[in-house]
XYZ file of C-alpha atoms in Angstrom:
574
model
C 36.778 50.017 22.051
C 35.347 53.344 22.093
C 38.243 54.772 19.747
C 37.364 52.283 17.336
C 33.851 52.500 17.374
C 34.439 56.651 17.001
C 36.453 55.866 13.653
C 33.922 53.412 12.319
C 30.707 55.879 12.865
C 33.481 58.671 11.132
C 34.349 56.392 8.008
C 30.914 55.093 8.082
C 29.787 58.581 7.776
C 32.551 59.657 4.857
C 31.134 56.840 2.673
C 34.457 54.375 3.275
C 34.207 50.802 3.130
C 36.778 48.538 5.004
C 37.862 44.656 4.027
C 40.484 42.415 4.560
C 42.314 40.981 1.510
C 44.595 38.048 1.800
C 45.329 39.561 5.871
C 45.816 43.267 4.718
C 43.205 45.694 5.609
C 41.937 47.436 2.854
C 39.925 50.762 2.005
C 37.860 52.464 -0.884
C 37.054 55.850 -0.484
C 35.355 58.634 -2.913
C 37.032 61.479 -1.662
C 40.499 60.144 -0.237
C 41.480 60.252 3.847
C 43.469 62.369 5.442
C 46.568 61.746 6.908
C 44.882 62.002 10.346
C 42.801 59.164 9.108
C 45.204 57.029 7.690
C 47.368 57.093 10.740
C 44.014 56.196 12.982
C 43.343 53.557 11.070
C 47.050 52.291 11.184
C 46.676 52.242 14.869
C 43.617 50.502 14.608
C 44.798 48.325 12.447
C 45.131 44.702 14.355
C 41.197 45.701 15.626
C 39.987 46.730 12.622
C 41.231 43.369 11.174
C 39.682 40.838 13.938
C 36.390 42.824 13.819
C 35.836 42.149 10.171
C 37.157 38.975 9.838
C 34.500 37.833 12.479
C 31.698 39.928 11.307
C 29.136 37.533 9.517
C 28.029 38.527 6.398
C 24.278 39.965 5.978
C 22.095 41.368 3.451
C 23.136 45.116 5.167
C 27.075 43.732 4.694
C 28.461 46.557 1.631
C 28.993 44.284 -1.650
C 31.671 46.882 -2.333
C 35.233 45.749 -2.108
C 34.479 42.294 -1.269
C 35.889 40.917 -4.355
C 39.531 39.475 -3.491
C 41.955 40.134 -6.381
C 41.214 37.106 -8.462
C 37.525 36.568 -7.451
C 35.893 33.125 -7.385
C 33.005 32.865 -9.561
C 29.254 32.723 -7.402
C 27.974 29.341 -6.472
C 25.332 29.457 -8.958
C 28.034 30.476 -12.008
C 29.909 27.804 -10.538
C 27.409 24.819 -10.876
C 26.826 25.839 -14.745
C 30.747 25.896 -15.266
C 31.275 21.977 -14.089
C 28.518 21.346 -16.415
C 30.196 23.527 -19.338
C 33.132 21.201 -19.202
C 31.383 18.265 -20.090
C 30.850 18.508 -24.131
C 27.298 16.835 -23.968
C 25.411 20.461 -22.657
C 26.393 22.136 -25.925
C 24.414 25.345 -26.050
C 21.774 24.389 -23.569
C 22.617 27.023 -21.291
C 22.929 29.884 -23.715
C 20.055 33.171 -23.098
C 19.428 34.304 -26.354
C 16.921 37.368 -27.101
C 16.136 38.579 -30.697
C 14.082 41.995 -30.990
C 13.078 43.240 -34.646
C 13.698 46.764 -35.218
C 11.602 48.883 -37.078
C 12.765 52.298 -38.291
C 15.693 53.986 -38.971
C 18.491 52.845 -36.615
C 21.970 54.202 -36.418
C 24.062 51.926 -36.210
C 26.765 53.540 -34.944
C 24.921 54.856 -32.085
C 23.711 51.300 -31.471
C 27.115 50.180 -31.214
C 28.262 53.180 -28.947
C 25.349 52.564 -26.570
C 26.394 48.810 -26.515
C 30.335 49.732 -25.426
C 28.974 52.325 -22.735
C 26.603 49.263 -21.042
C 29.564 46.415 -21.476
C 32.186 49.081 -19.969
C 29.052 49.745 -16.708
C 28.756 45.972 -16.474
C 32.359 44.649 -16.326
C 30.427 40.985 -16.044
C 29.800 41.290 -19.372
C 33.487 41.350 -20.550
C 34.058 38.419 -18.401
C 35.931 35.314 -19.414
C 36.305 32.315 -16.720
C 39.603 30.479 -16.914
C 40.621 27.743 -14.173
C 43.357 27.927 -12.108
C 45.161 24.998 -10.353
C 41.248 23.517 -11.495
C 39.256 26.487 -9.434
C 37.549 29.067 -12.191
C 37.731 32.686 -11.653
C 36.179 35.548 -12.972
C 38.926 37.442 -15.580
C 37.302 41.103 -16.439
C 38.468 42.016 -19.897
C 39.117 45.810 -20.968
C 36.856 45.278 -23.997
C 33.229 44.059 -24.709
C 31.798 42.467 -26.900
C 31.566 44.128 -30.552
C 28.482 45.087 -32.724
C 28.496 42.523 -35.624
C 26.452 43.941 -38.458
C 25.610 41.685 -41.426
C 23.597 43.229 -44.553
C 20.922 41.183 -45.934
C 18.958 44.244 -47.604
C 20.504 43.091 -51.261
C 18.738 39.629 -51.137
C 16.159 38.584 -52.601
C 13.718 37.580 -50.024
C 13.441 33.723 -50.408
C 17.093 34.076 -49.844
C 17.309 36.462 -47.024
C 14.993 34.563 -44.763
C 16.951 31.788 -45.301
C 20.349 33.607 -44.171
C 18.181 34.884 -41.138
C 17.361 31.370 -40.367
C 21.097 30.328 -40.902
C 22.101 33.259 -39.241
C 19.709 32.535 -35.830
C 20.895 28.894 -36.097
C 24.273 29.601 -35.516
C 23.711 32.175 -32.483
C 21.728 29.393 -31.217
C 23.393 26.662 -31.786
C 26.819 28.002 -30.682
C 28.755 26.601 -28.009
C 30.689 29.609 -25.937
C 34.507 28.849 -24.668
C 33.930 29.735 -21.908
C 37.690 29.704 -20.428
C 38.887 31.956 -23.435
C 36.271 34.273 -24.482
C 33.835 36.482 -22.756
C 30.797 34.305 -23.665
C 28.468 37.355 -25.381
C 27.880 38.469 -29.030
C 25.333 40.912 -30.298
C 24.375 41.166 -33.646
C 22.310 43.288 -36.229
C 20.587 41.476 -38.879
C 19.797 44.452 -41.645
C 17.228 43.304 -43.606
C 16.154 46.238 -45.223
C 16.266 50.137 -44.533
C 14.318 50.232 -41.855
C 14.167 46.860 -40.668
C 16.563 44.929 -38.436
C 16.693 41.837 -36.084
C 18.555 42.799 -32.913
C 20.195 39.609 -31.753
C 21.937 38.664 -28.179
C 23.198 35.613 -27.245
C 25.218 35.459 -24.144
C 26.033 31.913 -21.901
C 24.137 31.893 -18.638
C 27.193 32.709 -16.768
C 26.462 36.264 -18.245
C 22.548 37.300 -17.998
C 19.221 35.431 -16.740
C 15.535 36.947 -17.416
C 15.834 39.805 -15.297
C 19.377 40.810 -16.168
C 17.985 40.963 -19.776
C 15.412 43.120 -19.214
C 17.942 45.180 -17.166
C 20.581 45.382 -20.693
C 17.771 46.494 -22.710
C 16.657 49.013 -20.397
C 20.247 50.833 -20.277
C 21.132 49.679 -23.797
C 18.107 51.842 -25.012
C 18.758 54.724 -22.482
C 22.508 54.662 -24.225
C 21.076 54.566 -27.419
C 18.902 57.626 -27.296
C 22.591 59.539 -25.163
C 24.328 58.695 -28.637
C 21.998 59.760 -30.864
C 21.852 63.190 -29.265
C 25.335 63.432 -28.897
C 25.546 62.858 -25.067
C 26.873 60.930 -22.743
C 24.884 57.951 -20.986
C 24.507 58.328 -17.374
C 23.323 55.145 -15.849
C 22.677 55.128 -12.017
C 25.787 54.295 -10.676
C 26.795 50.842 -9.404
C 27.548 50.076 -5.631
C 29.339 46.778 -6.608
C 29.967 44.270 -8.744
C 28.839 41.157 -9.575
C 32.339 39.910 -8.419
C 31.613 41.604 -5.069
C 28.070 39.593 -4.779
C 29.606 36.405 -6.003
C 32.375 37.041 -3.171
C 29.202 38.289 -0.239
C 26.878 35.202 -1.647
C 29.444 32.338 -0.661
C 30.545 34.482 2.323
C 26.965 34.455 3.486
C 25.712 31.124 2.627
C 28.499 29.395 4.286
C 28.462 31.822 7.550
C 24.991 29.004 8.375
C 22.145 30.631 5.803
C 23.535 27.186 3.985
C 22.387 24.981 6.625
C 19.186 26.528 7.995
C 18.450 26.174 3.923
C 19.185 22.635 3.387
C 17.006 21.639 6.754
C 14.125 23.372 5.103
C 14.405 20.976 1.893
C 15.448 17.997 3.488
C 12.280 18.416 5.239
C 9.727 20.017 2.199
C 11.157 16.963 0.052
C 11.633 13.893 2.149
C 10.315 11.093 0.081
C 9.891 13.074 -3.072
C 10.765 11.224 -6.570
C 12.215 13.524 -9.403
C 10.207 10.959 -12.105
C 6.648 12.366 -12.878
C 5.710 9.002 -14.745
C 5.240 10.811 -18.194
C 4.832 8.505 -20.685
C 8.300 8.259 -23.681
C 8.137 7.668 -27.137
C 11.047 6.350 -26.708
C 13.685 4.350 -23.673
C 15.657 7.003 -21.924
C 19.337 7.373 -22.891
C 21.763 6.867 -19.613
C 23.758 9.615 -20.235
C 21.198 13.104 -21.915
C 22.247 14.528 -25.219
C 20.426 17.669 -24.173
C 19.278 17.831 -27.937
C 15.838 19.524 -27.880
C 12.921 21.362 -29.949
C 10.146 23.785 -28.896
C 6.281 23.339 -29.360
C 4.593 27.169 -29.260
C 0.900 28.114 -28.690
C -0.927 30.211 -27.191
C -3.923 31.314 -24.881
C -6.372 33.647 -25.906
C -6.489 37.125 -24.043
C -10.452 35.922 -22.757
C -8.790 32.735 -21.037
C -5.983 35.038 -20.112
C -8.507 37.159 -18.029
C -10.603 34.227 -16.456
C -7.301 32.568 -15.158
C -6.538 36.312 -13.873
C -10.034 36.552 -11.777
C -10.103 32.953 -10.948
C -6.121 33.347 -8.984
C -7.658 36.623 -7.894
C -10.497 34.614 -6.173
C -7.956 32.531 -4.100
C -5.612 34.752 -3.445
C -3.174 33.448 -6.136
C -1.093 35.017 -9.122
C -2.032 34.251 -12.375
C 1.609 32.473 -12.371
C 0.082 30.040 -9.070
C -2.496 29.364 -11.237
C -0.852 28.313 -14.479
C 1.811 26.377 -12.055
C -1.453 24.748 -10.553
C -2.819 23.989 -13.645
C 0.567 22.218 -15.037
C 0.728 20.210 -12.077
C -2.616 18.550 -12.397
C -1.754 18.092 -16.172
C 1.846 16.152 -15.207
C -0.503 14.135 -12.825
C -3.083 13.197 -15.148
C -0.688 12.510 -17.910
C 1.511 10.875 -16.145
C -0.314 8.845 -13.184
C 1.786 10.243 -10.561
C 0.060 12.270 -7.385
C 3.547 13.237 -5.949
C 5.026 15.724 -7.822
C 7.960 17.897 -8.354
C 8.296 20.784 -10.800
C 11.490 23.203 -10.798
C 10.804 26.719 -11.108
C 13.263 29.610 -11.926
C 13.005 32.394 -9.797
C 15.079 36.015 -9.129
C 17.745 35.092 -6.270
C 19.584 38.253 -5.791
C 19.917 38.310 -1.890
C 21.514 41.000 -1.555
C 18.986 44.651 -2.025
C 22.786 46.206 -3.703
C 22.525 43.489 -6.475
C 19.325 45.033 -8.142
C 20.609 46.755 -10.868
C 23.560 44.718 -11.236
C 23.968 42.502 -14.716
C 24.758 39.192 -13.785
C 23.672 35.258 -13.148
C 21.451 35.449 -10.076
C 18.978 32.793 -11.382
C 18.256 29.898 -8.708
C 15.728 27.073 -9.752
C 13.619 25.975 -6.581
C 11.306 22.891 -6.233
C 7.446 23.162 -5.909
C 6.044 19.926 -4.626
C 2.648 19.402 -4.668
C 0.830 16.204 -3.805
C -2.688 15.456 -4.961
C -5.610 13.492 -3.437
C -8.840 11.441 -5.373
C -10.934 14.303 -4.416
C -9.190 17.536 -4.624
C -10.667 20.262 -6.640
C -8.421 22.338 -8.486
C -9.346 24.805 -5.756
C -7.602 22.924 -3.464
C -4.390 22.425 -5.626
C -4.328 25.732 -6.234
C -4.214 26.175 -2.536
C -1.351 24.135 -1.433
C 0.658 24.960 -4.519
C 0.106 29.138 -3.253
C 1.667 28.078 -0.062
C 4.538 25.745 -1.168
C 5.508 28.486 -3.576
C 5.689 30.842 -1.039
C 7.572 28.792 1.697
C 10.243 27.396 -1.138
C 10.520 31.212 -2.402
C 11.543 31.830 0.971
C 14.105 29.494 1.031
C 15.386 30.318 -2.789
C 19.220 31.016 -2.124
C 20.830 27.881 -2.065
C 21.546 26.958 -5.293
C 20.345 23.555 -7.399
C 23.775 21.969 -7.595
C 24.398 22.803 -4.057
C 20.952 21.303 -2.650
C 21.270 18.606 -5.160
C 24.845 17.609 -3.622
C 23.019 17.597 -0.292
C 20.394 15.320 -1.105
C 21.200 13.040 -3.703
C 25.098 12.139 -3.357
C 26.706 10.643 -5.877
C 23.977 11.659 -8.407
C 25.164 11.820 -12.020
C 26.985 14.770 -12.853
C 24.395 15.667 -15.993
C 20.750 14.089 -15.094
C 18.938 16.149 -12.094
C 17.805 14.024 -9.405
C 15.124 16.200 -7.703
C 12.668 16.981 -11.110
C 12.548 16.300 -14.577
C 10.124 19.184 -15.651
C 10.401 22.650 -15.564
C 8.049 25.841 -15.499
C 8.443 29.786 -15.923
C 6.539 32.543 -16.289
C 7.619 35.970 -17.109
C 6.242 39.221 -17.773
C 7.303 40.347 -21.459
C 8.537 43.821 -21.567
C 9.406 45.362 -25.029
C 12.802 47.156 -25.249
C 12.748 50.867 -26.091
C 15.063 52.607 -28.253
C 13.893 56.012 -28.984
C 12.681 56.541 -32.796
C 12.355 53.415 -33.612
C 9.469 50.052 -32.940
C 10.835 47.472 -30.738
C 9.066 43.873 -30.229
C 10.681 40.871 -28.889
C 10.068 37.918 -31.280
C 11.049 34.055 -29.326
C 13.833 32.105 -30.561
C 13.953 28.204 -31.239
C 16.336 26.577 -29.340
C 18.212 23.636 -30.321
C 18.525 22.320 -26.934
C 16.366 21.361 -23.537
C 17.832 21.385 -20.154
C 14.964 19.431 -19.122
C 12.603 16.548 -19.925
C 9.830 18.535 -20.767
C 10.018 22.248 -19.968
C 6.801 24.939 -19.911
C 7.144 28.407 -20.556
C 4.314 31.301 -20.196
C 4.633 34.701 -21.258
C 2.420 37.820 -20.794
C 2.196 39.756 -23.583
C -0.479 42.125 -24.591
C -2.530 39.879 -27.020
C -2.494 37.096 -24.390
C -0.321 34.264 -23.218
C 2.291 33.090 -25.180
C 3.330 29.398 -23.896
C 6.464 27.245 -25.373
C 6.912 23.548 -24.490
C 10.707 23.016 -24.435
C 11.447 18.587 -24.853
C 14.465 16.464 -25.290
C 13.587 15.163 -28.697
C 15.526 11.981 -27.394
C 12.178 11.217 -25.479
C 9.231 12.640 -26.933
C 8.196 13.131 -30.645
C 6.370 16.490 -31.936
C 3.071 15.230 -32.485
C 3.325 14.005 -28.251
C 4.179 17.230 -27.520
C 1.760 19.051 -29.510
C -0.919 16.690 -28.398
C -0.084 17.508 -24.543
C -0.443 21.334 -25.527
C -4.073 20.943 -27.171
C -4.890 18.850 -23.589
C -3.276 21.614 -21.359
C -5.694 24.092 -22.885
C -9.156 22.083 -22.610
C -8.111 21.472 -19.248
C -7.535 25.386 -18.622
C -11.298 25.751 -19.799
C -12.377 22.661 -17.940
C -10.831 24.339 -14.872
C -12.293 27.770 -15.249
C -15.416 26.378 -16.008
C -16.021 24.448 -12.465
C -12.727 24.903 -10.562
C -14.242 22.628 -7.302
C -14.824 19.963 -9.704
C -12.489 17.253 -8.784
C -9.133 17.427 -10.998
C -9.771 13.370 -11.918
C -12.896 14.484 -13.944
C -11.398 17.549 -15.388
C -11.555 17.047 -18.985
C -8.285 16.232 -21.770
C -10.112 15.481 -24.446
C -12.819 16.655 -26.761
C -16.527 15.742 -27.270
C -15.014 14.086 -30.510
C -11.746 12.073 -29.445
C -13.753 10.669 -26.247
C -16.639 9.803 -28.752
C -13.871 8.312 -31.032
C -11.932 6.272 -28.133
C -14.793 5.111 -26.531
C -17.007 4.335 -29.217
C -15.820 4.195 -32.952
C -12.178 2.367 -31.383
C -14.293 -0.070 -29.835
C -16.787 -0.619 -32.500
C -17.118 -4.497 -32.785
C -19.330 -5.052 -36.014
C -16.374 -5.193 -37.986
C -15.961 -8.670 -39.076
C -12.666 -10.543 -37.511
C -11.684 -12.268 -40.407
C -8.059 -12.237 -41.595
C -7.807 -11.275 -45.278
C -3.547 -11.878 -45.285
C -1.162 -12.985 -43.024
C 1.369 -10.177 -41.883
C 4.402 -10.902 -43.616
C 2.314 -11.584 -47.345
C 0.997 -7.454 -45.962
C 5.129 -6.504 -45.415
C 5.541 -7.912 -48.857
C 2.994 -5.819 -50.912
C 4.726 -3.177 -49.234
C 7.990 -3.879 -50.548
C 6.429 -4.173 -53.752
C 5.097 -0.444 -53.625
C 8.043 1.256 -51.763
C 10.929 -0.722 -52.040
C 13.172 2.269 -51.446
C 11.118 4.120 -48.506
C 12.710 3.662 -44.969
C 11.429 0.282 -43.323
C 12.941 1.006 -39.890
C 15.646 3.191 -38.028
C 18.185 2.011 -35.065
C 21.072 3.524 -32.996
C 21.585 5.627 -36.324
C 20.936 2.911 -39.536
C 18.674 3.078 -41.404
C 16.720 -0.005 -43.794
C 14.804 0.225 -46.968
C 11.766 -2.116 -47.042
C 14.088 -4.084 -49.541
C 16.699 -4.742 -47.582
C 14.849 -5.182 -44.660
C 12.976 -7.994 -46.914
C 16.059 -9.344 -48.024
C 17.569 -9.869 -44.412
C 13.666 -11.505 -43.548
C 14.464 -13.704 -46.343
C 17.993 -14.966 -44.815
C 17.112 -15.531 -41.364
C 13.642 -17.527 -42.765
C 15.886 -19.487 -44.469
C 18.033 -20.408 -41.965
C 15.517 -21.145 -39.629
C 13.984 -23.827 -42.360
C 17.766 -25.399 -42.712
C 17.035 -25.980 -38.759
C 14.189 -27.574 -38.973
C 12.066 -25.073 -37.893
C 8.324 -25.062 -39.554
């Protein structure tokens, strides 16, 4: 044993990395071996093999090299390719950013800096095919190519209609994933010095950080090109194939299991349904079909939710979490609930400036009493966030196949509302003014979804719903509540989260009073149907009612009245 520990230290030393691949031992090496070391190692060679084949995977195990020849595709990519394959997700999992460019950009250089990032990433010239029913990860030799589309000759009317078409179609698209790399970047030109940068890759690609991780490098490329030079981005250690290859190494060498105890434990009893109340029945199977509701909160808010979370030891993201939490309750009627929240689950400290999916959606639980100040919820949702952040790596699907058996493949059994919070950063691309402008999304993975974003005039929130079961004006209505309630909160946060007030001095005045006026006399004026008719008389064309997809004018809805009345007289009825 001491031979082979003397040639491990040595190759340790040299920078080599050893593996095993399909029973062969295998090497990388920057500067070659010498034939000294080779024929060690040959000797060595049955050891060498046992050692590593037994050696459990850890976050100090080298990502490098780990990726077997045609490399399996990480357990989170995985759970969002079974979904991919059933047509109903569309383009609910698609990342799309859109930055507006001001001054003058070069093009070309643009589109150099993009090859130079897609050829440092090979993740993002990935396709995933299936094999025998398994999908792999298929690295391409080229990325994806700078579209540019001129809009500078239109009149404006007409151009931001082709930018609306134009963001539409990015967002709407649906990514084969099996034959394409799923990426495409675009330049809307809408003038001189005035472009829309657009990127719209599937989740399989990029999550939050990643994009904030392309930007960074595509704007360090950017400024190389323009100056003629070469982009020299800090070397990668591995790649994402490696920590797709380490993460299912690791989680199934017991990190699985010690993970699973945790939730079966954190959410025994728990009920995905927060109680919120539908416009309309939900659908068995989701059409993922959504809209987006944006507002926002001023910077002076901003800064009292920042001293009160600073007051409890809490980030201002606690807070807002917190806050959300109480809303769900009070809208809903529910004391038990569960949220999901995206978070960063690179285990691995090599994976930090690798592009890639390391997203992983954990489950805050929080579980309210009569007389809990927000104080107190803020309290318990600090520490639950902290103990489920701790126990982040096993991904959804995974913990969801651990839990709920047998669960549909498309509806997710352990919450049906979502929250995130990121901190906005602005790409920079040298010469030239950069801001990051939100896309609408045609889709929601969720129920109801809430997303916060710092930026520097405030917090900019979105409310992501499945139009299937809410309508706008719901939606917007829930947003003005979630802001009086911030103010009721800041205002006395020991006051008990009951009393916390959702509506104005003039809707409670208006419920409570004017709705319950009774000094209007009860006398009936018309019976309904004679009220339907004078109706039919004024709009006989105007939409009466819509189901499963047909619609009825108030004519032929009267006409159809008219035939069932009179077959209920030929009855007998009265």
């Amino acid at each position: 044993m001491n031979g082979l520990q003397s040639l491990l230290d040595r190759l340790r030393t040299g920078g080599v990395r050893l593996w095993v691949h399909e029973g062969r031992l295998r090497y990388q090496s920057r500067e070659g071996l010498s034939s000294d070391q080779i024929a060690e190692m040959r000797r060595h060679r049955d050891e060498l093999i046992e050692l590593l084949e037994r050696r459990p995977m850890t976050t100090d195990t080298p990502l490098s090299g780990l990726a077997p020849a045609e490399p399996r595709l990480s357990y989170t990519q995985e759970g969002m390719w079974f979904l991919q394959q059933f047509e109903a997700i569309g383009s609910a999992y698609n990342v799309m950013s859109i930055v507006r460019i001001e001054g003058a950009l070069e093009l070309d250089a643009m589109s150099r800096a993009l090859d130079e990032v897609a050829q440092h990433h090979d993740v993002l010239r990935t396709r995933f095919p299936a094999v025998d029913g398994v999908p792999l990860q298929e690295v391409q030799e080229d990325g994806p190519r700078l579209q540019v589309t001129d809009l500078s000759g239109l009149t404006p009317a007409v151009r931001d209609e082709q930018v609306a078409c134009r963001l539409r179609r990015h967002a709407e698209r649906v990514f084969r994933i099996e034959d394409e790399c799923p990426i495409a970047v675009e330049v809307l030109r809408l003038g001189p010095e005035r472009h829309l940068l657009v990127l719209n890759a599937h989740h399989l690609l990029f999550d939050a950080a990643s994009s904030d991780l392309f930007f960074r490098e595509l704007g360090e490329a950017y400024a190389a090109s323009r100056s003629g030079r070469q982009a020299s981005p800090s070397p990668l250690r591995a790649r994402y194939a490696d920590y797709a290859e380490w993460q299912r190494r690791w989680l199934d060498g017991g990190v699985r299991d010690e993970q699973v105890a945790y939730w079966r434990r954190r959410l025994a009893g728990a009920s995905a349904d927060c109680g919120l109340p539908l416009d309309r029945p939900r659908r068995r199977v989701p059409d993922f079909r959504g809209a987006q509701l944006k507002f926002e909160l001023p910077l002076d808010l901003c800064g009292e939710l920042v001293e009160l979370g600073r007051r409890h030891g809490a980030t201002p993201f606690m807070v807002l979490l917190a806050a959300y939490q109480v809303l769900l309750s009070r809208w809903g009627g529910r004391r038990d609930l569960c949220v999901g929240v995206p978070v960063d689950g690179r285990g691995h400290p090599e994976a930090e400036n690798i592009i890639g999916c390391f997203v992983n959606t954990i489950v805050v639980r929080t579980e309210l009493s009569d007389d809990d100040g927000f104080a107190d919820v803020l309290g318990q949702v600090r520490d639950r966030m902290v103990e489920a952040y701790d126990h982040r790596h096993l991904p959804l699907h995974l913990l969801a196949a651990e839990l709920a058996p047998g669960r549909e493949a498309l509806r997710q059994p352990l919450f049906e509302t979502m929250f995130s919070y990121l901190t906005e950063e602005a790409p920079y691309f040298a010469g030239l003014r950069a801001t990051v402008e939100e896309p609408d999304g045609p889709a929601a993975k969720f129920d109801l979804s809430l997303f916060a974003a710092e930026t520097p005039e405030g917090m900019r929130c979105t409310f992501e719903y499945a139009t299937a079961l809410f309508d706008h004006a719901t939606v917007e209505r829930l947003a003005q509540c979630f802001v009086l309630l911030l103010r009721g909160i800041i205002a006395d946060p020991g006051r008990p989260v009951r009393d916390l007030p959702l509506l104005t001095d003039d809707e409670r005045r208006r419920q409570l009073e004017t709705w319950n006026a009774t000094g209007t006399s009860g006398e009936i004026q018309a019976c309904l149907h004679e009220l339907f008719e004078k109706r039919v008389e004024v709009c006989p064309d105007a939409t009466a009612v819509v189901f499963e997809g047909r619609a009825l004018s108030y004519r032929s809805l009267d006409l159809l009245a008219e035939r069932v009345a009179g077959r209920l007289r030929r009855l007998g009825a009265g």
